[in-house]
Amino acid sequence: MGFDSSRTVSTAPTTRTTTSAIELAVTSARLATAARERLEHSRFFADVNELELRLAIIDDRFERLAARPDEPYQAWRRDLVGRIRSLAQKAGDLEAALVLESHHRDRVAALLLTLRHRLGVLDARHAALLDRRRR
C-alpha cells in the first residue's frame, strides 16, 4: 500500500484556467471603464441641461439679476463662470477622447457662446444700474 502519484490532483494552474482568468480580468476592467465613461457622459449632459436652465433664467429675469447688489451679483457671476469653464473643459476632454458626437459638440459650443454673450450684456446692465445707484 504505497502512495500512488498518478491519483493526485495537480495544483499548478493549467493554460486554459490562466487564459480564462486573464480574459475575465480584462472583461471586468473594460466593464468598469465603460461604466465610468457612461457616468461621466451622464454628468456632462446633466451639466449641459443645468446651464441651459441658467440661460433661461437669465433671459427671464434679466433686469432682476442685473439689479442685484454688487456682492451677491459677483458671487453668482463667479459661480456661473466656473460652471461654464468646467463644462468647456469636460467638452474638450470628451472630444479629445472621441466620445462627443458632433451634434452634441455643436449644441455645447452654441450654449457656451450664448452664455458668454448674455453674461457680457448682463455685466454691462449691472454696471449701468450700479453706476446709477451711486449717483
Short mmCIF file of C-alpha atoms in Angstrom, two decimals:
data_model
loop_
_atom_site.label_atom_id
_atom_site.label_comp_id
_atom_site.label_asym_id
_atom_site.label_seq_id
_atom_site.Cartn_x
_atom_site.Cartn_y
_atom_site.Cartn_z
CA MET A 1 0.00 0.00 0.00
CA GLY A 2 2.20 2.70 -1.18
CA PHE A 3 1.46 6.17 -2.39
CA ASP A 4 0.12 6.32 -5.95
CA SER A 5 1.24 9.61 -7.52
CA SER A 6 -0.99 9.13 -10.57
CA ARG A 7 -4.05 9.82 -8.42
CA THR A 8 -3.04 13.24 -7.10
CA VAL A 9 -4.64 16.44 -8.28
CA SER A 10 -2.32 18.92 -9.87
CA THR A 11 -2.23 22.27 -8.10
CA ALA A 12 -0.43 24.04 -10.95
CA PRO A 13 -2.81 26.18 -13.00
CA THR A 14 -3.46 24.98 -16.48
CA THR A 15 -3.03 27.21 -19.50
CA ARG A 16 -6.77 27.14 -20.04
CA THR A 17 -7.51 28.26 -16.48
CA THR A 18 -4.91 31.03 -16.68
CA THR A 19 -6.28 32.25 -20.01
CA SER A 20 -9.82 32.29 -18.64
CA ALA A 21 -8.72 34.26 -15.59
CA ILE A 22 -6.91 36.81 -17.75
CA GLU A 23 -9.94 37.18 -20.03
CA LEU A 24 -12.17 37.64 -17.01
CA ALA A 25 -9.88 40.33 -15.60
CA VAL A 26 -9.72 42.14 -18.94
CA THR A 27 -13.50 41.96 -19.32
CA SER A 28 -14.00 43.29 -15.79
CA ALA A 29 -11.64 46.18 -16.48
CA ARG A 30 -13.45 47.03 -19.72
CA LEU A 31 -16.83 46.94 -17.97
CA ALA A 32 -15.56 49.21 -15.22
CA THR A 33 -14.14 51.64 -17.78
CA ALA A 34 -17.39 51.61 -19.76
CA ALA A 35 -19.40 52.25 -16.59
CA ARG A 36 -17.13 55.18 -15.67
CA GLU A 37 -17.46 56.63 -19.18
CA ARG A 38 -21.26 56.33 -19.06
CA LEU A 39 -21.29 58.08 -15.69
CA GLU A 40 -19.05 60.89 -16.97
CA HIS A 41 -21.24 61.19 -20.07
CA SER A 42 -24.39 61.39 -17.90
CA ARG A 43 -22.83 64.01 -15.62
CA PHE A 44 -21.71 66.01 -18.63
CA PHE A 45 -25.22 66.17 -20.07
CA ALA A 46 -26.68 66.97 -16.65
CA ASP A 47 -24.27 69.94 -16.53
CA VAL A 48 -25.34 70.97 -20.05
CA ASN A 49 -29.00 70.86 -19.02
CA GLU A 50 -28.26 72.84 -15.86
CA LEU A 51 -26.53 75.58 -17.84
CA GLU A 52 -29.38 75.66 -20.35
CA LEU A 53 -31.71 76.24 -17.41
CA ARG A 54 -29.48 79.04 -16.14
CA LEU A 55 -29.60 80.63 -19.58
CA ALA A 56 -33.40 80.51 -19.49
CA ILE A 57 -33.34 82.10 -16.03
CA ILE A 58 -31.02 84.87 -17.26
CA ASP A 59 -33.37 85.58 -20.16
CA ASP A 60 -36.45 85.50 -17.94
CA ARG A 61 -35.08 87.52 -15.01
CA PHE A 62 -32.56 89.72 -16.77
CA GLU A 63 -33.43 93.01 -15.02
CA ARG A 64 -33.76 91.41 -11.59
CA LEU A 65 -30.35 89.78 -11.93
CA ALA A 66 -28.74 92.99 -13.20
CA ALA A 67 -30.28 94.99 -10.34
CA ARG A 68 -28.84 92.77 -7.61
CA PRO A 69 -26.38 94.38 -5.19
CA ASP A 70 -22.80 94.06 -6.35
CA GLU A 71 -21.51 91.47 -3.88
CA PRO A 72 -24.26 88.86 -4.46
CA TYR A 73 -24.11 89.54 -8.20
CA GLN A 74 -20.35 88.95 -8.30
CA ALA A 75 -20.70 85.72 -6.28
CA TRP A 76 -23.41 84.49 -8.67
CA ARG A 77 -21.29 85.52 -11.65
CA ARG A 78 -18.17 83.72 -10.35
CA ASP A 79 -20.21 80.56 -9.84
CA LEU A 80 -21.62 80.77 -13.36
CA VAL A 81 -18.21 81.42 -14.93
CA GLY A 82 -16.79 78.45 -13.01
CA ARG A 83 -19.53 76.19 -14.32
CA ILE A 84 -19.02 77.47 -17.86
CA ARG A 85 -15.27 76.77 -17.68
CA SER A 86 -15.88 73.35 -16.18
CA LEU A 87 -18.30 72.43 -18.96
CA ALA A 88 -15.88 73.69 -21.61
CA GLN A 89 -13.09 71.58 -20.08
CA LYS A 90 -15.29 68.47 -19.93
CA ALA A 91 -16.38 69.02 -23.53
CA GLY A 92 -12.76 69.32 -24.59
CA ASP A 93 -11.86 66.13 -22.73
CA LEU A 94 -14.77 64.20 -24.25
CA GLU A 95 -13.94 65.50 -27.71
CA ALA A 96 -10.29 64.53 -27.31
CA ALA A 97 -11.41 61.04 -26.29
CA LEU A 98 -13.59 60.95 -29.43
CA VAL A 99 -16.76 60.25 -27.45
CA LEU A 100 -18.55 63.57 -28.02
CA GLU A 101 -20.70 63.41 -31.12
CA SER A 102 -20.60 66.39 -33.46
CA HIS A 103 -24.21 67.46 -32.88
CA HIS A 104 -23.62 67.46 -29.11
CA ARG A 105 -20.38 69.38 -29.58
CA ASP A 106 -22.26 71.98 -31.64
CA ARG A 107 -25.00 72.20 -29.00
CA VAL A 108 -22.46 72.76 -26.22
CA ALA A 109 -20.50 75.29 -28.28
CA ALA A 110 -23.68 77.26 -29.01
CA LEU A 111 -24.67 77.18 -25.34
CA LEU A 112 -21.25 78.38 -24.17
CA LEU A 113 -21.12 81.20 -26.72
CA THR A 114 -24.66 82.29 -25.88
CA LEU A 115 -23.92 82.27 -22.16
CA ARG A 116 -20.76 84.28 -22.72
CA HIS A 117 -22.68 86.87 -24.73
CA ARG A 118 -25.56 87.08 -22.24
CA LEU A 119 -23.16 87.41 -19.34
CA GLY A 120 -21.40 90.30 -21.10
CA VAL A 121 -24.71 92.07 -21.71
CA LEU A 122 -25.79 91.37 -18.12
CA ASP A 123 -22.49 92.75 -16.81
CA ALA A 124 -22.97 95.94 -18.81
CA ARG A 125 -26.52 96.37 -17.50
CA HIS A 126 -25.40 95.64 -13.93
CA ALA A 127 -22.60 98.21 -14.21
CA ALA A 128 -25.04 100.81 -15.57
CA LEU A 129 -27.52 100.19 -12.76
CA LEU A 130 -24.75 100.18 -10.16
CA ASP A 131 -23.40 103.48 -11.53
CA ARG A 132 -26.89 104.97 -11.44
CA ARG A 133 -27.33 103.95 -7.79
CA ARG A 134 -24.02 105.54 -6.80
CA ARG A 135 -25.02 108.94 -8.16
#
